[in-house]
């Protein structure tokens, strides 16, 4: 294997998910396709498949996010826990996690907690969810450990 090509995420509302990944996270649409017919049916092991796929990229990064909206097999998002088997989360490196946290919070995105500094102080991290409950991790990595911040209470 050479590299991870893409990560596929099934979504219930494509426009809402595009607003999150494109408009809030800053990803760019690389390709949008409507797929149906024998090829996709056989590939996915389904019948009468009608799916729209949208591949998104971050600044030309070779690993893409693929949003899949199944018009032929509608489902509702189910509650996920970070420890549920399967995909746990997708992590994005950001230049300023506090700024990302404020911007996404202002847009109505809910986080588990404000950004937290890792025990070794080499990263600051925050977890939120996309519109369908896929966990998103935002990580700011420090070249040198972040300074300790005294509690001013």
Backbone as a ProteinNet text record, in pm:
[ID]
protein_1_A
[PRIMARY]
XXXXXXXXXXXXXXXXXXXXXXXXXXXXXXXXXXXXXXXXXXXXXXXXXXXXXXXXXXXXXXXXXXXXXXXXXXXXXXXXXXXXXXXXXXXXXXXXXXXXXXXXXXXXXXXXXXXXXXXXXXXXXXXXXXXXXXXXXXXXXXXXXXXXXXXXX
[TERTIARY]
83.9	0	87.8	37.5	114.8	73.5	-55.4	-105	-256.6	-314.1	-459.4	-514	-602.1	-658.6	-770.2	-869.6	-976.9	-1046.7	-1123.5	-1206.1	-1349.6	-1435.2	-1574.7	-1665.1	-1752.5	-1846.4	-1986.7	-2076.5	-2216	-2285.7	-2357.1	-2424.8	-2574.2	-2653	-2797.9	-2844.7	-2768.7	-2805.1	-2676.9	-2663.2	-2538.7	-2510.4	-2611.3	-2589.2	-2540.6	-2601.2	-2561.2	-2417.4	-2382.6	-2246	-2144.9	-2182.1	-2092.7	-2072	-2176.2	-2160.7	-2057.4	-2055.4	-1958.6	-1817.9	-1800.4	-1665.9	-1606.4	-1687	-1636.1	-1631.6	-1746.7	-1757	-1691.3	-1703.9	-1647	-1504.6	-1476.8	-1341.4	-1249.2	-1304.5	-1220.9	-1176	-1245.7	-1208.5	-1261.1	-1199.6	-1236.2	-1293	-1401	-1458.6	-1365.3	-1325.8	-1239.2	-1323.7	-1428.7	-1511.6	-1647.7	-1750.8	-1887.4	-1943.2	-2000.5	-2053.3	-2185.2	-2276.1	-2395.9	-2368.7	-2384.1	-2351.2	-2471.6	-2493.3	-2596.4	-2558.4	-2627.8	-2603.1	-2525.6	-2493.2	-2433.6	-2300.1	-2214.2	-2081.5	-2093.6	-2169.2	-2176.9	-2256.6	-2358.7	-2434.1	-2342.1	-2262.3	-2171.3	-2063.4	-2007.9	-1901.2	-1947.2	-2066.7	-2116.4	-2202.6	-2234.7	-2318.9	-2462.2	-2510.9	-2646.8	-2722.9	-2851.8	-2933.6	-2993.7	-3005.8	-3069.8	-3006.9	-2876	-2803.6	-2814.7	-2840.7	-2840.3	-2771.1	-2644.9	-2564.3	-2492.2	-2487.9	-2405.6	-2281.8	-2165.1	-2039.9	-1972.1	-1915.2	-1839.9	-1706.2	-1598.6	-1463.5	-1411.7	-1354.2	-1303.7	-1157	-1084.7	-941.3	-908	-799.2	-742.6	-611.6	-608.6	-485.3	-404.7	-470.7	-399.8	-347.6	-382.7	-342.2	-392.8	-310	-352.9	-464.2	-480.7	-588.8	-716	-820.1	-945.7	-1050.3	-1151.1	-1272.7	-1379	-1448.5	-1555.3	-1687.7	-1777.2	-1911.3	-1999.9	-2077.6	-2167.8	-2310.8	-2397.5	-2538.8	-2619.8	-2672.9	-2749.9	-2895.7	-2938	-3078.4	-3163.6	-3102.8	-3175.3	-3186.7	-3103.9	-3101.7	-3092.3	-3196.5	-3188.5	-3181.2	-3101.4	-3088	-3084.4	-3108	-3094.8	-2963.9	-2905.7	-2781.9	-2811.4	-2721.2	-2738.1	-2637	-2674.5	-2585.1	-2457.2	-2344.9	-2214.9	-2143.2	-2062.9	-1973.7	-1832	-1741.4	-1603.5	-1541.2	-1597.6	-1543.5	-1620.3	-1718.6	-1794.1	-1701.3	-1706.8	-1620.9	-1643.3	-1539	-1543.2	-1466.5	-1494.3	-1427	-1453.2	-1348	-1361.5	-1369.6	-1276.6	-1272.2	-1179.2	-1187.5	-1095.4	-1023.6	-891.2	-812.9	-758.7	-773.1	-719.7	-617.5	-502.7	-404.9	-446.5	-449.2	-486.9	-375.5	-359.3	-252.9	-283.6	-413.1	-451.4	-582.5	-573.8	-693.3	-790.7	-739.9	-829.6	-913.7	-851.1	-923.5	-1025.8	-985.6	-1078.3	-1195.6	-1167.3	-1271.5	-1371.5	-1322.3	-1411.3	-1494.2	-1430.1	-1499.9	-1609.6	-1578.1	-1677.5	-1785.9	-1748.3	-1847.7	-1944.7	-1891.7	-1976.8	-2073.7	-2037.3	-2123.7	-2221.2	-2220.4	-2315.2	-2265.7	-2137.6	-2082	-2052.4	-2097.3	-2077.3	-1950.1	-1875.5	-1751.5	-1771	-1692.3	-1694.6	-1643.4	-1543.5	-1481.1	-1400.5	-1361.6	-1269.6	-1138.2	-1053.7	-925.8	-845.8	-786.8	-709.8	-565.2	-472.9	-331.2	-298.4	-225.6	-187.3	-93.5	-86.2	-0.4	145.8	197.1	336.2	347.9	234.9	226.4	278	278.2	323.3	207.5	84.3	-33	-147	-233.7	-357.1	-469.4	-571.2	-668.5	-811.1	-903.1	-1046.1	-1124.5	-1233.9	-1321.9	-1459.2	-1511.1	-1648.5	-1707.6	-1827.8	-1891.2	-1937.4	-1936.6	-1995.8	-2148	-2224.5	-2370.9	-2433	-2363.9	-2417.8	-2352.8	-2275.1	-2219.9	-2083.8	-2015.7	-1878.8	-1787.5	-1708.3	-1618.6	-1507.2	-1480.7	-1374	-1278.4	-1151	-1047.8	-967.5	-952.7	-870.3	-745.2	-628.6	-501.9	-407	-358.1	-249.5	-124.8	-22.2	101.6	206.6	277.1	382.4	518.8	611.5	748.3	819.5	791.4	842.1	720.8	732	615.3	559.2	428	361.8	393.4	403.5	431.1	313.2	344.1	238.1	164.7	34.2	-46.5	-96.2	-65.5	-108	-256.8	-325	-466.5	-476.8	-550.8	-556.3	-668.8	-731	-840.8	-790.8
-118	0	123.4	227.6	351.6	458.5	487	589.4	575.8	646.7	649	740.9	688.2	765.6	858.1	799.8	882.5	811.5	889.6	839	871.2	768.6	787.3	803.6	902.5	930.7	937.8	850.7	854.8	968.3	1052.2	1168.3	1162.3	1224.3	1225.8	1347	1454.8	1578.4	1635.1	1617.8	1655.7	1804.8	1889	2033.8	2074.7	2017.3	2049.1	2003.8	1885.3	1834.9	1916.6	1959.4	2046.4	2179.3	2231.4	2355.5	2337.4	2220.1	2193.4	2174.8	2078.3	2043.5	2149.8	2205.7	2305.3	2443.4	2488.6	2627	2650.6	2556.1	2576.5	2523.9	2405.4	2350.1	2395.7	2456.4	2511.7	2413.2	2300.8	2202.5	2247.3	2196.3	2229.6	2106.8	2126.7	2015.6	1981.4	1855.2	1804.8	1741.2	1668.3	1598.7	1567.7	1584.5	1549.3	1457.2	1343.9	1246.1	1189.1	1166	1087.5	949.9	847.8	712.1	620.4	537.8	434.4	329.9	217.4	115	-3.8	-91.8	-221.4	-209.7	-118.4	-104.2	-76.2	26.8	66.6	-35.3	-97.1	-202.6	-317.3	-364	-476.2	-436.1	-318.9	-272.6	-267	-214.3	-195	-310.1	-405.1	-517.1	-475.6	-377.8	-326.4	-343.1	-314.1	-313.5	-175.5	-134.4	-6.9	112.1	111.2	217.6	349.1	455.5	591.7	676.5	708.4	777.7	895.8	1005.8	1120	1117.4	1127.8	1133.5	1267.6	1322.7	1447.6	1425.1	1440.9	1428.6	1568.8	1582.5	1710.8	1698.8	1809.9	1813	1933.8	1921.8	2034.4	2074.2	2187.5	2241.5	2139.3	2059.7	1964.6	1842.9	1824.4	1705.1	1582.7	1479.9	1364.7	1281.5	1288.3	1214.5	1298.5	1240.4	1311	1264.1	1347.3	1308.6	1290.9	1176.6	1151.1	1145.7	1238.2	1237.1	1155.6	1063.3	979	1001.6	1041.5	1060.5	961.3	858.8	753.6	795.9	831	865.3	739	627.8	501.3	424.3	453.5	381.1	482.6	563.3	667.2	606.7	668.5	627.2	752.4	732.8	842.5	825.5	935.7	929.8	864.2	779	713	770.1	765.8	818.3	735.5	804.5	738.1	779.6	690.4	720.1	709.3	781.1	780.7	641.7	556.2	421.4	314.9	354.2	259.1	197.6	64	2.5	65.2	66.4	129.2	260.2	345.2	474.7	553.4	592.4	668.4	817.9	868.4	1011.6	1039.4	1161.9	1210.6	1330.3	1330.6	1438.6	1531.2	1660.3	1763.6	1845.6	1871.8	1961.9	2104.3	2190.7	2330.9	2419.8	2541	2629.2	2690.1	2709.2	2772	2708.5	2613.2	2539.6	2629.7	2728.8	2819.5	2901.4	2949.4	3024.5	2934.8	2813.4	2719.1	2688.9	2669.2	2641.9	2757.7	2880.2	2996.7	3010.9	2996.3	3012.2	2907.6	2781.9	2675.5	2686.8	2723	2742.5	2853.6	2962.8	3074.4	3032	2928.6	2877.6	2771.5	2748.2	2654.3	2511.8	2487.3	2352.9	2329.1	2214.4	2181.2	2099.5	2131.8	2062.5	1987.4	1881.4	1809.5	1898	1980.6	2069.6	2172.9	2282.2	2374.5	2302.6	2360	2295.7	2260.9	2141.3	2089.1	2068	2105.1	2081.8	1937.8	1867.6	1729.2	1728.2	1614.9	1608.8	1646.1	1613.7	1649.8	1791.1	1860.7	1999.2	2015.6	1909.3	1917.6	1936.6	1932.3	1951.7	2008.7	2079.9	2129.5	2077.3	2016.6	1936.3	1970.3	1964.1	1980	1881.4	1829.5	1734.6	1796.7	1784.6	1822.1	1713.4	1736.4	1640.5	1711.2	1635.5	1687.2	1676.1	1721.7	1720	1582	1474.6	1339.9	1264.6	1333	1270.3	1205.6	1228.4	1179	1270.6	1210.9	1291.9	1352.5	1478.9	1553.7	1602	1570.6	1614.7	1725.1	1836.3	1947.5	1951.4	1949	1937.7	2049.3	2122.7	2217.8	2155	2136	2071.4	2179.1	2165.9	2260.8	2198	2275.2	2226.4	2206	2294.4	2281.7	2280.3	2216.7	2211.6	2350.3	2358.3	2484.9	2522.6	2652.5	2693.1	2657.8	2628.6	2603.9	2734.1	2725.6	2843.8	2830.2	2929.5	2926.9	2956.4	2887.9	2912.5	3042.3	3139.8	3272.1	3284	3171	3180.1	3200.6
0	0	0	-64.8	-76.1	24.3	31.4	123.3	136.4	232.1	246.8	138.9	54.6	-56.2	-8.3	58.6	112.5	227.7	301.4	409.8	371.6	363.8	324.3	444.9	437.5	545.6	486.4	532.9	488.3	562.6	486.7	544.7	515.1	601.5	582.7	503.6	506.9	437.2	375.5	245.1	177.6	189.2	172	180.5	319.7	422.2	559.9	586.1	535.7	554.7	475.5	355.6	278	349.5	411.9	488.5	599.2	660.1	766.3	710.3	621.2	573.6	481.1	394	299.5	363.4	414.2	460	596.2	688.8	822.1	835.2	777.2	788.7	676.4	572	465.4	359.7	348.1	245.8	109.6	4.4	-133.1	-202.2	-278.4	-354.4	-469.9	-476.5	-582.9	-693	-652.1	-749.5	-688.3	-768.8	-728.9	-835.4	-792.1	-888.1	-838.6	-932.6	-906	-963.2	-880	-923	-906.6	-1009.1	-1004.9	-1108.4	-1104.9	-1205.5	-1153.4	-1246.2	-1216.5	-1141.3	-1186.2	-1123.9	-974.1	-938.3	-797.2	-715.9	-778.3	-708.8	-669.2	-763.9	-736.4	-636.3	-654.9	-566.9	-421.3	-398.6	-262.3	-211.9	-300.4	-259.1	-232.7	-307.9	-292.6	-423.1	-418.8	-540.1	-558.1	-684.2	-719.3	-646.5	-638.5	-568.7	-644.3	-569.8	-622.8	-516.4	-540.5	-440.2	-503.6	-430.9	-470.2	-382.3	-446.3	-371.8	-398.2	-294.3	-305.7	-237.7	-314.6	-258.4	-227.5	-107.7	-59.3	-21.8	-38.6	-10	76.1	149.7	223.6	158.2	93.4	34.8	-43.4	-125.8	-209.7	-137	-10	64.2	-10.6	-28.8	-108.7	-44.7	87.5	152.3	146.3	87.7	67.9	168.1	188.9	260	152.1	155.2	58.7	133.7	100.8	157	64.6	121.1	42.6	90.1	-2.1	30.3	-51.8	15.5	-50.7	-61.7	-183.9	-206	-210.6	-250	-263.6	-132.7	-38.4	88.5	203.1	222.4	325.7	465.8	547.9	687.7	774.1	901.1	995.8	1071.1	1107.6	1185.5	1319.5	1362.8	1492.2	1590.7	1716.7	1820.4	1823.6	1825.9	1830.4	1958	2005.5	2117.2	2063.5	2122.4	2075.7	2087.5	2173.1	2192.2	2113.5	2031.7	1950.2	1845.6	1825.4	1723.1	1585.1	1506.8	1374.8	1379	1284.7	1277.5	1405.6	1473.6	1597.6	1569.4	1489.6	1462.9	1345.7	1296.9	1194.1	1254.6	1248.8	1308.5	1200.5	1224.9	1136.6	1214.2	1154.3	1213.6	1179.5	1279.9	1260.2	1315.1	1259.7	1308.9	1445.8	1477.4	1603.9	1650.2	1741.6	1784.1	1860.1	1933.3	2005.3	1907.7	1801.6	1699	1628.6	1593.8	1529.9	1622.1	1747.9	1847.5	1853.8	1862.8	1870.8	1743.3	1628.4	1500.6	1483	1513.2	1499.1	1606.3	1728	1834.4	1796.9	1742.8	1699.3	1589.2	1512.5	1405.3	1457.4	1589.2	1648.1	1663.1	1634.1	1649.2	1797.2	1847.9	1988.6	2007.5	2110.2	2145.4	2276.2	2296.2	2423.5	2536.4	2506.3	2604.1	2526.2	2590.8	2524.5	2493.6	2408.2	2375.3	2500.7	2497.3	2610.1	2567.3	2655.4	2628.8	2668.5	2582.7	2612.9	2733.8	2805.4	2924.5	2896.7	2778.3	2746.6	2688.6	2675.6	2627.4	2484.7	2407.7	2268.3	2171.1	2222.2	2136.7	2219.8	2151.8	2212.1	2124.2	2185.3	2111.2	2153.4	2056.7	2084.7	1998.9	2053.4	1984.2	1963.5	1841	1810.9	1721.9	1671.5	1581.3	1455	1344.4	1221.8	1234.7	1135.7	1147.8	1169	1131.4	1149.5	1264.6	1345.9	1464.9	1449	1336.3	1321.6	1402.7	1490.8	1573.1	1488.5	1514.8	1448.1	1557	1539.5	1633.2	1566.3	1635.1	1587.3	1674	1609.2	1681.5	1639.2	1736.8	1714.2	1774	1692	1736.3	1761.4	1874	1909.2	1884.2	1827.3	1807	1940.3	2032.4	2168.5	2260.8	2376.8	2465.2	2494.5	2499.4	2531.5	2675.9	2704.2	2842.3	2932.4	3057	3154.3	3180	3193.1	3222.7	3365.3	3445.9	3586	3593.4	3683.9	3708.3	3787.1	3736.6	3799	3901.6	3938.4	4036.9	4175.2
[MASK]
+++++++++++++++++++++++++++++++++++++++++++++++++++++++++++++++++++++++++++++++++++++++++++++++++++++++++++++++++++++++++++++++++++++++++++++++++++++++++

